[in-house]
Structure formats: structure tokens, C-alpha cells
Short mmCIF file of C-alpha atoms and ligand atoms in Angstrom, two decimals:
data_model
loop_
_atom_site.label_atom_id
_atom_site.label_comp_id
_atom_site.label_asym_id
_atom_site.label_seq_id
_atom_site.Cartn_x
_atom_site.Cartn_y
_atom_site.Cartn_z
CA UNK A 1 -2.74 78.09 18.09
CA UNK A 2 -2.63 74.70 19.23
CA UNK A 3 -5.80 73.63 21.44
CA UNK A 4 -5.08 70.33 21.84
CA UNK A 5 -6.85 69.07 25.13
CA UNK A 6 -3.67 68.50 27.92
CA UNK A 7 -3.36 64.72 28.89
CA UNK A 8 -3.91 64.14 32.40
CA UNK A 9 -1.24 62.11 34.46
CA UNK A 10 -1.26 60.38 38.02
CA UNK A 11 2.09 60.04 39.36
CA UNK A 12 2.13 57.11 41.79
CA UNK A 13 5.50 57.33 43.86
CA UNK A 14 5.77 61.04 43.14
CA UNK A 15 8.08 61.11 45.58
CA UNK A 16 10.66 58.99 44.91
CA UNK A 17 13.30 58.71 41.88
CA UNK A 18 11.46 57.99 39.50
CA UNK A 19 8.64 60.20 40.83
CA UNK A 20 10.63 62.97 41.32
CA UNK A 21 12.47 62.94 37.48
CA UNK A 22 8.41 63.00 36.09
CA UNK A 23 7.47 66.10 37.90
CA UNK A 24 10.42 67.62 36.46
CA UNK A 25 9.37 66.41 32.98
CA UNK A 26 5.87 67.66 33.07
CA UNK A 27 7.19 70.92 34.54
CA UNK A 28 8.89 71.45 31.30
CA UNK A 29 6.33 70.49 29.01
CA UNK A 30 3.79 71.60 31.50
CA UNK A 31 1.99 72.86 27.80
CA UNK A 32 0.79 69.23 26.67
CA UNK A 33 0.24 67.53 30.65
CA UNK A 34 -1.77 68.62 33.56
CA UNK A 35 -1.25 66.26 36.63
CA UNK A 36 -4.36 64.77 37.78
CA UNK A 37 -3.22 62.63 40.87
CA UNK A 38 -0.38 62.07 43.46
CA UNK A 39 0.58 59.19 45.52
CA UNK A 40 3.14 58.91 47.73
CA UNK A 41 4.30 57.04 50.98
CA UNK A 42 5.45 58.72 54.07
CA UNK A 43 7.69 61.99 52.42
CA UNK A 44 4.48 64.15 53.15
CA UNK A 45 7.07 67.31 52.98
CA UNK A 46 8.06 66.80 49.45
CA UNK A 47 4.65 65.76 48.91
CA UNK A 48 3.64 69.02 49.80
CA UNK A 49 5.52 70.75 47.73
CA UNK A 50 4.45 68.66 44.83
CA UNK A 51 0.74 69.80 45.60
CA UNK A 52 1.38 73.35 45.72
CA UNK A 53 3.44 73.55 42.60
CA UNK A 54 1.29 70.91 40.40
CA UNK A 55 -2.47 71.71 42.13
CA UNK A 56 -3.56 68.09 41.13
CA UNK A 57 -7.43 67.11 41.87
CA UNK A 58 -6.66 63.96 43.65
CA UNK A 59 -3.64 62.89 46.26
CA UNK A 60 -3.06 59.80 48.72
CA UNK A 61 -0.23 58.82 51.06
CA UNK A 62 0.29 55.77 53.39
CA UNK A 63 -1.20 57.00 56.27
CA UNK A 64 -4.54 58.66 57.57
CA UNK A 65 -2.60 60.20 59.93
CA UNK A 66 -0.74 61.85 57.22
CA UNK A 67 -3.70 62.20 55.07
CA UNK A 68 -4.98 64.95 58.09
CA UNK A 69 -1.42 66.88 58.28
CA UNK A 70 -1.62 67.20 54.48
CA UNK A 71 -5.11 68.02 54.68
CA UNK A 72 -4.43 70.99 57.61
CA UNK A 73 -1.64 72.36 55.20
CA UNK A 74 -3.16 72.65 52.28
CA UNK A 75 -6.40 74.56 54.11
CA UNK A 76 -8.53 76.24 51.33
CA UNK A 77 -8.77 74.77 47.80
CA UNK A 78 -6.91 71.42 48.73
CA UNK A 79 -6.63 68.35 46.54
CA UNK A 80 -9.44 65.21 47.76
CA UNK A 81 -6.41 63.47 50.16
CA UNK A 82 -6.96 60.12 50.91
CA UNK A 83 -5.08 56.73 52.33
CA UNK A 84 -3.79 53.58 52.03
CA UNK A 85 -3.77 51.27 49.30
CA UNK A 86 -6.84 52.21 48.74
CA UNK A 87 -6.41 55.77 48.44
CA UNK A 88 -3.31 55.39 45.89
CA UNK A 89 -5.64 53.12 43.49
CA UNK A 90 -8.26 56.21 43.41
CA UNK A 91 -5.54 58.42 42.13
CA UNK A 92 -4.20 55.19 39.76
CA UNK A 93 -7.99 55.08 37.75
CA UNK A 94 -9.17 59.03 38.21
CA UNK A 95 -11.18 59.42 35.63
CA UNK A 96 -9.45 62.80 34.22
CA UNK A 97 -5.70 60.30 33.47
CA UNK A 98 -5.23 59.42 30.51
CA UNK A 99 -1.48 58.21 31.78
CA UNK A 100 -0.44 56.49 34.99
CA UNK A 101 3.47 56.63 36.12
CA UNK A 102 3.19 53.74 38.25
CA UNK A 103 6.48 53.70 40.18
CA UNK A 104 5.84 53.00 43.76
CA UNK A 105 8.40 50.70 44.91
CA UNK A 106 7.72 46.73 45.64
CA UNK A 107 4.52 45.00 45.53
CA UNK A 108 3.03 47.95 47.48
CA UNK A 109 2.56 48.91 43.64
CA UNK A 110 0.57 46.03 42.14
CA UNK A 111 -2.97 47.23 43.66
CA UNK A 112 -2.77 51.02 42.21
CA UNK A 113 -1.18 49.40 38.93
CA UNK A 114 -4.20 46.92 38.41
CA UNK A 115 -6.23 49.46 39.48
CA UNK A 116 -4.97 52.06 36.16
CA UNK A 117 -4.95 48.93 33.68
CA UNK A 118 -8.60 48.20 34.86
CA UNK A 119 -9.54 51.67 33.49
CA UNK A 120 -7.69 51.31 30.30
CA UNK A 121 -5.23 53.77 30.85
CA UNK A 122 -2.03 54.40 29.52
CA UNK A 123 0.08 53.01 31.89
CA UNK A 124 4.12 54.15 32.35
CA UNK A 125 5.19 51.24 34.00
CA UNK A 126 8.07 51.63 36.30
CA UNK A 127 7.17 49.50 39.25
CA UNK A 128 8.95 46.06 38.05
CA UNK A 129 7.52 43.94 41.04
CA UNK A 130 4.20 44.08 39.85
CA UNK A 131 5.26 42.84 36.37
CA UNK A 132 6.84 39.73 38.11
CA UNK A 133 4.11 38.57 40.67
CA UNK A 134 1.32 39.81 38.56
CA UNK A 135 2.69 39.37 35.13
CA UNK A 136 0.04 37.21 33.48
CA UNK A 137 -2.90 38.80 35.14
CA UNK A 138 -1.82 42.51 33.84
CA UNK A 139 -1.70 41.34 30.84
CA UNK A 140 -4.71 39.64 30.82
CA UNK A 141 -6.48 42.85 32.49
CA UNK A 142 -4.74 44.89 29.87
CA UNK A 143 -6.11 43.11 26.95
CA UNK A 144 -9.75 43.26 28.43
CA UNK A 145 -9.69 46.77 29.00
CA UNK A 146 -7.48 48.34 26.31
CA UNK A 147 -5.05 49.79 28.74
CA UNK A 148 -1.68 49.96 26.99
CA UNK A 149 1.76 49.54 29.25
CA UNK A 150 4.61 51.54 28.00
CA UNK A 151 7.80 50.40 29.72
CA UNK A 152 9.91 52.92 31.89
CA UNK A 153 13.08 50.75 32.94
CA UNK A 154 15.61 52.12 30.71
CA UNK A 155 16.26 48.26 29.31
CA UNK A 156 13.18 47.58 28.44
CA UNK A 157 11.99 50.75 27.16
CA UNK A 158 14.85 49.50 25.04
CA UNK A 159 13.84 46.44 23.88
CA UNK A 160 10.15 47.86 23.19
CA UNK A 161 11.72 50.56 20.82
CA UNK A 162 14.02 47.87 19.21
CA UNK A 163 10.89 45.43 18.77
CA UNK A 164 8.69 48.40 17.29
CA UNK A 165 7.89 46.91 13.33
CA UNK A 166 9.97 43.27 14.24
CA UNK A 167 8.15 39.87 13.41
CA UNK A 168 8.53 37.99 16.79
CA UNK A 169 9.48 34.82 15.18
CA UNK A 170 12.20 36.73 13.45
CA UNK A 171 13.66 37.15 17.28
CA UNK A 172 16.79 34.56 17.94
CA UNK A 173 17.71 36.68 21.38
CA UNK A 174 16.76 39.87 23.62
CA UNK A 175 19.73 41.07 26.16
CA UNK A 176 19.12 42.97 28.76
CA UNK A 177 22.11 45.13 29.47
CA UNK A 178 23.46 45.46 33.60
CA UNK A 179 25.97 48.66 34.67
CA UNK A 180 27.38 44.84 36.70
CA UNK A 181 26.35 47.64 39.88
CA UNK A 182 29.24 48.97 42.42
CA UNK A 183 30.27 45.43 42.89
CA UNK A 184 31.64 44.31 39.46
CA UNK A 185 34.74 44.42 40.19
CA UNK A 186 35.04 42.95 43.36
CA UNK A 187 36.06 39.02 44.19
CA UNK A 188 33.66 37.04 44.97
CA UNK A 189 35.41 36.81 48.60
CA UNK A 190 35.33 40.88 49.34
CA UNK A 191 31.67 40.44 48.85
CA UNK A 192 30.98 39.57 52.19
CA UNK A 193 32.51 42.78 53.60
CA UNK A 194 30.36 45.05 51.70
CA UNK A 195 28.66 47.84 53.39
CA UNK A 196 25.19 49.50 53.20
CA UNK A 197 27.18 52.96 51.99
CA UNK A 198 29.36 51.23 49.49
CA UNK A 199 26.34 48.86 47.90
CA UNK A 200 24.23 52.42 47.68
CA UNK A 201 27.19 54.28 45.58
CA UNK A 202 25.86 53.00 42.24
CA UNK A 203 28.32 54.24 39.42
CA UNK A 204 25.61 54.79 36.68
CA UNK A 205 22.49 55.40 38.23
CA UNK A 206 20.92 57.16 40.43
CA UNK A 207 18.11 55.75 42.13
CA UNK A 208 15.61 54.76 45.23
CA UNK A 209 17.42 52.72 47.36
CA UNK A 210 15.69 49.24 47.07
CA UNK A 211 16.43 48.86 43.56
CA UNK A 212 20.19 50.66 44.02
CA UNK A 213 20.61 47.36 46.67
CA UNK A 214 18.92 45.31 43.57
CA UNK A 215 21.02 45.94 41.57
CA UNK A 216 24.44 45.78 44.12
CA UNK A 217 23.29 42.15 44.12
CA UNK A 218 21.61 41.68 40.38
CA UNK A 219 18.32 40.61 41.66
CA UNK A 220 17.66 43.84 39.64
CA UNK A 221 18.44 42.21 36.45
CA UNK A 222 17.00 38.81 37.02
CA UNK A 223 13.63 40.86 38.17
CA UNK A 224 14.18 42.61 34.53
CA UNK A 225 13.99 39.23 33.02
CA UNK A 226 11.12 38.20 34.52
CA UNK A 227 9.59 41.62 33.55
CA UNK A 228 10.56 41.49 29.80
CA UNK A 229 9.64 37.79 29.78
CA UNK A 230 6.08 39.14 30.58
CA UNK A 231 5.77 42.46 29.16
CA UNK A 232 7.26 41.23 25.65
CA UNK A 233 5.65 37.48 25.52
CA UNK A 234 9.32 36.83 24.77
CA UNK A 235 10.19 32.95 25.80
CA UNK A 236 12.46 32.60 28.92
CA UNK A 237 15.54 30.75 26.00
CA UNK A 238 15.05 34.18 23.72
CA UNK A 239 15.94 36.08 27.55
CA UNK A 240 19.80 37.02 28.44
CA UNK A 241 21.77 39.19 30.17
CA UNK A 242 25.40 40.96 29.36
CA UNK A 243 27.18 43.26 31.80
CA UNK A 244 28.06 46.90 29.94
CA UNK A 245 29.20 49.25 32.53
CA UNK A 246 28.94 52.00 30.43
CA UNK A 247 25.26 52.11 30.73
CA UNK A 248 24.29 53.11 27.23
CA UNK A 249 23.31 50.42 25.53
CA UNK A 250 20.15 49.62 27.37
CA UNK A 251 19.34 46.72 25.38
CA UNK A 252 19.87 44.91 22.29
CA UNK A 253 17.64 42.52 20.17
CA UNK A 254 19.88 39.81 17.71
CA UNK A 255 17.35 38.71 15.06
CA UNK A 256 17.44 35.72 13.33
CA UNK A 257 19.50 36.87 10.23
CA UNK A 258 22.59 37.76 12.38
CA UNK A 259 21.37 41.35 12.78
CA UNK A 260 21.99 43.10 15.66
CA UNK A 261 19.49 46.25 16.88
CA UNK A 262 20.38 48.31 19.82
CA UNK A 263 18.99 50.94 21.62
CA UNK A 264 21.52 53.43 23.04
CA UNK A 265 20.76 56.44 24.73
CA UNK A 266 22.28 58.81 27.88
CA UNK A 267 22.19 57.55 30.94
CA UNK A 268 19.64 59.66 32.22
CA UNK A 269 15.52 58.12 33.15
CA UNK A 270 14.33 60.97 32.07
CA UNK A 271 14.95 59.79 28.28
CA UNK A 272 13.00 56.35 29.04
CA UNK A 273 10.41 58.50 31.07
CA UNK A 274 9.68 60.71 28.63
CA UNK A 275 9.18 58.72 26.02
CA UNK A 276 6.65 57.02 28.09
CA UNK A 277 4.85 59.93 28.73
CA UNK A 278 4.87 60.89 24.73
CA UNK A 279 4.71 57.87 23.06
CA UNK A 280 4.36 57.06 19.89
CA UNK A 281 5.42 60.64 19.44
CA UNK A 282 9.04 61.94 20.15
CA UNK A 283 10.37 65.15 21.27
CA UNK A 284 13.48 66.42 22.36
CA UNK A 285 14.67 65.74 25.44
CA UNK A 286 15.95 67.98 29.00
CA UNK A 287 19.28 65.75 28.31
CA UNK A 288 22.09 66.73 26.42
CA UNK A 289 22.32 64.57 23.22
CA UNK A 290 24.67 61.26 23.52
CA UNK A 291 28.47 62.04 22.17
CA UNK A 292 29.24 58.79 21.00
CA UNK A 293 32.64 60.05 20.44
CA UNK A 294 32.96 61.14 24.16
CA UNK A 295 31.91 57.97 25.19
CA UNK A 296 35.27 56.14 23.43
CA UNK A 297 34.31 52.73 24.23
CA UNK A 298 31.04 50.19 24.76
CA UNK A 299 32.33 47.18 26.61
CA UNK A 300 29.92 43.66 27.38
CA UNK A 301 30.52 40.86 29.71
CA UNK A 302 29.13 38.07 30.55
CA UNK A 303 27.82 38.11 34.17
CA UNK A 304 29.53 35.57 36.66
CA UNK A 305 26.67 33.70 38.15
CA UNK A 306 29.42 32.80 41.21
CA UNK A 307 29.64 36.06 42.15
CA UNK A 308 25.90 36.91 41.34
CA UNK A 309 24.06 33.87 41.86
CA UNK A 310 20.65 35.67 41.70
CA UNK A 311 21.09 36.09 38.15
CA UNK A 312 20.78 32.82 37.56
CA UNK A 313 17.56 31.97 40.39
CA UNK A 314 15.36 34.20 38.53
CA UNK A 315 16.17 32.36 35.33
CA UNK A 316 14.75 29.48 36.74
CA UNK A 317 11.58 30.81 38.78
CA UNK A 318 11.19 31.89 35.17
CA UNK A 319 11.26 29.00 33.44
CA UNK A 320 9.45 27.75 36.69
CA UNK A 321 6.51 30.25 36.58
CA UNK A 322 3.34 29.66 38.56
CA UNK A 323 3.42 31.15 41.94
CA UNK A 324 7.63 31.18 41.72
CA UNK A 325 8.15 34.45 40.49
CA UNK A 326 5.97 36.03 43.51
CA UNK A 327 8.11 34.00 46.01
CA UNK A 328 11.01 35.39 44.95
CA UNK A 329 10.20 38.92 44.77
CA UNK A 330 8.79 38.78 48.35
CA UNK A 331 11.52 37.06 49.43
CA UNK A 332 13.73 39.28 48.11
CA UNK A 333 12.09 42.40 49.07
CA UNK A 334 11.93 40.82 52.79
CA UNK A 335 16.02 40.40 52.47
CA UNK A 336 17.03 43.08 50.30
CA UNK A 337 15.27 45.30 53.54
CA UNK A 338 16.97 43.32 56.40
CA UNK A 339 20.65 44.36 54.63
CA UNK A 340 18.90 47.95 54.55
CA UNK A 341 18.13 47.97 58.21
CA UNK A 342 22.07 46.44 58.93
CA UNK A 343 20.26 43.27 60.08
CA UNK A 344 22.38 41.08 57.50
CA UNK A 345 25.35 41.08 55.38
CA UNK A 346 25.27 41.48 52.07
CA UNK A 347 26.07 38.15 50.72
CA UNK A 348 23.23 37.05 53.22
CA UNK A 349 20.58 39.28 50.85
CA UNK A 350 21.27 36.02 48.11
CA UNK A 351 21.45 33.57 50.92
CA UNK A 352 18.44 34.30 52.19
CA UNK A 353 16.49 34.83 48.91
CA UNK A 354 17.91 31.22 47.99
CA UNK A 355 16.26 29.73 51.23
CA UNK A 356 13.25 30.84 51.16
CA UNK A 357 13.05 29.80 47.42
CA UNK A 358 13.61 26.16 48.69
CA UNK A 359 10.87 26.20 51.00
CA UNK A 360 8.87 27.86 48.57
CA UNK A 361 6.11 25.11 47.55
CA UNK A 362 4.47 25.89 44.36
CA UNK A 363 0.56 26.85 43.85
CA UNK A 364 -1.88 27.36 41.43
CA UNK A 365 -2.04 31.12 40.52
CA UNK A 366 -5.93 32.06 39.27
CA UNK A 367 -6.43 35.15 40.99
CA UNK A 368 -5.04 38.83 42.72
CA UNK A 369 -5.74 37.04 46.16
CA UNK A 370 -3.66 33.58 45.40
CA UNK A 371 -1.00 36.07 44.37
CA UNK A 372 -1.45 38.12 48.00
CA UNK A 373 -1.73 34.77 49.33
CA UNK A 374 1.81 33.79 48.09
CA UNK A 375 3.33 36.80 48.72
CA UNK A 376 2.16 36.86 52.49
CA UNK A 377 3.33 33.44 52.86
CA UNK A 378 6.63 34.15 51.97
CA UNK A 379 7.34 36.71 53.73
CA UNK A 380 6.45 34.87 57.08
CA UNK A 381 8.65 32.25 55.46
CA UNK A 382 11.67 34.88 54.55
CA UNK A 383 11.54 36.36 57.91
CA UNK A 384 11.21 33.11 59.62
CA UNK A 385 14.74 32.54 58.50
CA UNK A 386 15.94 35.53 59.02
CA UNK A 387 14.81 35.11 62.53
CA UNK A 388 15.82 31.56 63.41
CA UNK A 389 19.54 32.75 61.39
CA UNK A 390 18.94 29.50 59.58
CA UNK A 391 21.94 30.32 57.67
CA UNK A 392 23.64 33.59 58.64
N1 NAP B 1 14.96 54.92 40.01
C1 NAP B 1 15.18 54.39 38.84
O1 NAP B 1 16.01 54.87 38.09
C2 NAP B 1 14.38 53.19 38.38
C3 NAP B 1 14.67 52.65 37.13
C4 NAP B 1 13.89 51.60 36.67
C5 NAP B 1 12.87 51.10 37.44
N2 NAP B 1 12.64 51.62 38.67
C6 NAP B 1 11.54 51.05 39.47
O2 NAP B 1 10.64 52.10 39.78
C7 NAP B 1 10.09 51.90 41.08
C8 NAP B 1 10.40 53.12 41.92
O3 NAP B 1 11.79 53.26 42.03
P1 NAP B 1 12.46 54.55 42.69
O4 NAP B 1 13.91 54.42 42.45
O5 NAP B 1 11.76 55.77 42.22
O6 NAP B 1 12.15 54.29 44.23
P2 NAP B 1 12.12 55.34 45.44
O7 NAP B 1 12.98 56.50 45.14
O8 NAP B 1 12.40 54.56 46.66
O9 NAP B 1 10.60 55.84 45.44
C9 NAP B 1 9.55 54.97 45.78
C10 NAP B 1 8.26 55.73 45.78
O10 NAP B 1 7.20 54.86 46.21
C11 NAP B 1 6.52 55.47 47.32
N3 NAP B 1 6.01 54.39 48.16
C12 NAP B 1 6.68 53.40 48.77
N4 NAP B 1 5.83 52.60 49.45
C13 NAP B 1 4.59 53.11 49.25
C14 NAP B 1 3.29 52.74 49.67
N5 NAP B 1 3.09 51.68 50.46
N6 NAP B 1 2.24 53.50 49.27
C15 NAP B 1 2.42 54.59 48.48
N7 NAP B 1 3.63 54.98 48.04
C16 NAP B 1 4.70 54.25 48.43
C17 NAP B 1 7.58 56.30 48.01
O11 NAP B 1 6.97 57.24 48.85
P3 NAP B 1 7.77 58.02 50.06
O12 NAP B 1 9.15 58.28 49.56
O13 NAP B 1 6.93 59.26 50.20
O14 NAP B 1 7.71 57.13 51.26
C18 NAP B 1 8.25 56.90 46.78
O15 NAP B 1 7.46 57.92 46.26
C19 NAP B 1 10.72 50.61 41.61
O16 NAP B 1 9.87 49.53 41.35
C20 NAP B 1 11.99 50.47 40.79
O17 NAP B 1 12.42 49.14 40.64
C21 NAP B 1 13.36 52.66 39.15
#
């Protein structure tokens, strides 16, 4: 009989996509994981749910006013329910997880993610905005502590398998592969016309909405690049992007003697999630197995940076660095949530994002709060313009 001890996991945005697709996982191998924690935002229905079926020691939502509904449902034998930031970093470094799904949407993520690496734990890293405002300093804090950050984003769970046993300065290029999003076929010109419904009918994935509005307008992808450029110490020059709307090669890694490696895979999260929760070890999956012959053909394109300008901007707050990479995923999470609340068009989302980069003036970056700091500040800036239609 196997008595290996059960690995604990918090699930931070258990709620959402992401969330949602690692309860299901751990249901199934419910035999190796117990969950420890839950964090969520305002869904406290599913949220209940969640605590009856997984009983986990430790739970937080956005709200205290929420934290006392949850608390009045769950009566007898209820999970320690707390609130707020604060209350979603408890669950992030319980002692009992030995793995952290961090994938709370935006920078609303970066406190509870700090908060797991500080411990040392194994960390399942989903939340991308974190990875660009905070790059350097989670990787600084995981160093110091030992924590270990095992990508979830499909692509770069994908480049981190393809880079498993490779010399780095054996690495001529690391792509990133986009699905191009709902819009890839559209002229530049029918842009404008674009609607909330049609930019949230993603043809590959299905996900939150934020990132399903990311990736309408390929901030999603330039995000990526700041991620990888971060999580993978690769060089912003080694970095590029190629549209493949089949969505199954997640990434591919050209090495210096002309060879190609590629990770391929359904197009399903739960493969990148899983392997996230089992790494180094593999097992087989609640997916069926990829038919290569099914799929027919793998096509690649390169992205037009006319019709996707965003692309491009994150290339150079890249190679720009310092406080740049937090401007523009505030300002982008400030824009990307006015097009979600019909208070802009769609080709206003880049528009705007541009702007607010202009204005942006760049700092030194030493510590959490100069990153707060520069995120605050441009989001006064982003909505400043918003509000003054500066350029709407
Ligand atoms: N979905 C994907 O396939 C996918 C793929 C790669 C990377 N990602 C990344 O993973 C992250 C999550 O994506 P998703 O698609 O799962 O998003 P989602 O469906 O919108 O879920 C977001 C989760 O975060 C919670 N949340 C939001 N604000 C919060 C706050 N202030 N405090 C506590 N919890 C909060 C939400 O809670 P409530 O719903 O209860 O309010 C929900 O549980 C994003 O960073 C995204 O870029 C997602």
C-alpha cells in the first residue's frame, strides 16, 4: 500500500477558470492532494460549494461582508474564513501547502503570490500580471527562499518542458505560440466595430474574461513575453511570437544548431495544470490523448503588429524594463475593464494602453511598494484619460 503523505494545495482564484479546471484535477487524483486553502473574490456561491466538497482548513474572499455569509453557511466545523488581500495571502503561505495555484486574475494576485514564494512553496503560477510587474523581485524572493515556480500558461509550461536538460547559451530563439484570438481574421478597419460578445467568443480557449479580452487584442501575448522573459532569464532578442490557430503547439525553442523542439499538446489547461501540480513526475491525463492525424494541419504566422499593435509595446517596455512593465499592465488592466463595462471600443483598449504608456515616466524599482506605487499611479493616469476622452 502506498502511504505516501498527500501534498497539500491552496487554490487562489478557485473560482475562476483556471480555479475551477484544478478542483476538478484534484478531485480525480483526490489520492495524492488534499486542498489546504481557498481564495476567491466575490462568487461566494461557487465558493461554497468548493468548501463543502473539498473541506479545506483555510478560505478567504474579497469581502468581510462575505467572509460572515460564508461563515453563517458553513455553521459547525467551518474552514478559518477570512478577507481581503490579506486574508488570500494566509491561505497563499498555510503552513500545511506544499503547492500554491496562484491564479487570481490581475495584480490583485501579486500579494498572495509573494506571499507563497516567501514560504518556499511550490508555486503553480498562473497569474501572469504578477510575473510582469513583479518579475525581478519573485525571482529574487524565490531564490532566497527555495520556492520553485512551475509555469501554468499553456506556452510557457511549454517552453519550461522544451528547456528541461538545454544549455541556455545553446538557445538562438523561444516562440511563444498565439490562437491570433477571435480577431485574426478580421481587417484592421472591422476592428473598430467589435463587440464585447464577439471579442469574448475565443475559438480555442476557454477562459476568465480579462484574459479572453487579452488575448482579442494580444496584450495576452505581449504580457507572455514579458512573463517568459522573466520566468526563463531568456533575453528580450531570444523572445518572439508566431500566430498558430490551431492551438497545439504551445511553444517552440530553435537552438543554435538549427534544431527545432516543440511542445505540443491538446488544447485543454488541464494538461499544463496538471503537470504543475505533479511535476517532475507525469501521469496520465483527464484529456483524451492528441490525434495528430485528426488534427491534419499546424499552420504559423507572423503576427501583424498594424492590426495588433500591443504586440509590439510590450516588446519594448521589455527591452525598457524598470518600472515599464508595471505601467503597462495597469494600464492595460484599467482599459481592458472600461471595454468590459461598454465604456470604450475595442480599438480604444490599445489606444488607451498606448497613452498612458507615453505619460508613463520611468522610476527606480527597489521594492513591493515602488511597484504599488507605479501601479497606483497609472491607473489614476489610465483613467484620467479615459475620463477627459483624450483620444476616444
Ligand atoms: N483561463 C485560462 O485558461 C488561463 C490560461 C493561462 C493563464 N491564465 C491566467 O490565470 C489567471 C486567472 O485566469 P482565469 O481565466 O481563471 O480568470 P477568471 O476566470 O476571471 O478567475 C479569476 C479568479 O480570481 C478571483 N479574484 C479576482 N479578483 C480577486 C481578488 N481581488 N481577491 C481574490 N480573488 C480574486 C476570482 O474570484 P471570483 O470569481 O469569486 O470573483 C476568480 O476566482 C489570470 O492571470 C490569467 O491571465 C488563465
Amino acid at each position: 500500500m502506498d502511504v505516501k503523505k498527500k501534498e497539500g494545495i491552496s487554490v487562489l482564484g478557485s473560482t475562476g477558470s483556471i480555479g475551477i479546471n484544478t478542483l476538478e484535477i484534484l478531485k480525480r487524483l483526490k489520492q495524492r492532494y488534499t486542498v489546504v486553502g481557498l481564495a476567491a473574490g466575490r462568487n461566494v456561491e461557487l465558493l461554497l460549494d468548493q468548501i463543502l466538497q473539498t473541506k479545506p482548513k483555510i478560505v478567504s474572499v474579497e469581502s468581510e461582508k462575505d467572509a460572515e455569509w460564508l461563515k453563517s453557511k458553513c455553521g459547525k466545523g467551518a474552514p478559518e474564513i477570512l478577507f481581503g488581500s490579506g486574508g488570500a495571502e494566509k491561505v497563499a503561505s498555510a503552513n500545511d501547502a506544499d503547492v500554491v495555484v496562484s491564479a487570481i486574475t490581475g495584480i490583485a494576485g501579486l500579494g498572495p503570490t509573494l506571499a507563497a514564494v516567501k514560504k518556499g512553496k511550490r508555486v503553480a503560477l498562473a497569474n501572469k500580471e504578477s510575473m510582469v510587474s513583479a518579475g525581478p523581485l519573485i525571482r529574487e524572493m524565490a531564490e532566497k527562499n527555495g520556492a520553485k515556480i512551475i509555469p501554468v500558461d499553456s506556452e510557457h509550461s511549454g517552453v519550461f518542458q522544451c528547456l528541461s536538460g538545454i544549455n541556455k547559451e545553446d538557445i538562438e530563439k523561444v516562440i511563444l505560440t498565439a490562437s491570433g484570438g477571435p480577431f485574426f481574421r478580421s481587417s484592421k478597419e472591422e476592428l473598430a466595430e467589435k463587440t464585447l460578445e464577439e471579442a469574448l467568443n475565443h475559438p480555442r480557449w476557454k477562459m476568465g474574461e480579462k484574459v479572453t479580452v487579452d488575448s482579442a487584442t494580444m496584450m495576452n501575448k505581449g504580457l507572455e513575453l514579458i512573463e517568459a522573459h522573466w520566468l526563463f532569464d531568456v533575453k528580450p532578442d531570444k523572445l518572439d511570437v508566431l500566430i498558430h490557430p490551431q492551438s497545439i503547439v504551445h511553444a517552440l525553442v530553435i537552438l543554435k544548431d538549427g534544431s527545432i523542439l516543440a511542445q505540443l499538446s491538446a488544447t485543454d489547461m488541464k494538461i499544463p495544470i496538471q503537470y504543475a501540480l505533479t511535476y517532475p513526475a507525469r501521469i496520465s491525463p483527464a484529456v483524451s490523448h492528441l490525434n495528430l492525424s485528426e488534427v491534419g494541419k499546424l499552420e504559423f504566422y507572423p503576427v501583424d503588429q498594424k492590426k495588433f499593435p500591443l504586440v509590439d509595446v510590450a516588446r519594448r517596455v521589455m527591452e525598457e524594463g524598470g518600472s515599464a512593465p508595471i505601467a503597462l499592465n495597469a494600464a492595460n488592466e484599467v482599459a481592458n475593464n472600461a471595454f468590459r463595462s461598454r465604456k470604450i471600443v475595442f480599438t480604444d483598449i490599445s489606444a488607451v494602453v498606448i497613452k498612458a504608456l507615453e505619460k508613463h515616466v520611468q522610476r527606480p524599482i527597489k521594492s513591493l511598494e515602488d511597484i504599488y506605487f507605479v501601479d497606483r499611479e497609472t491607473r489614476r493616469q489610465t483613467r484620467n484619460i479615459l475620463l477627459k476622452k483624450e483620444l476616444l
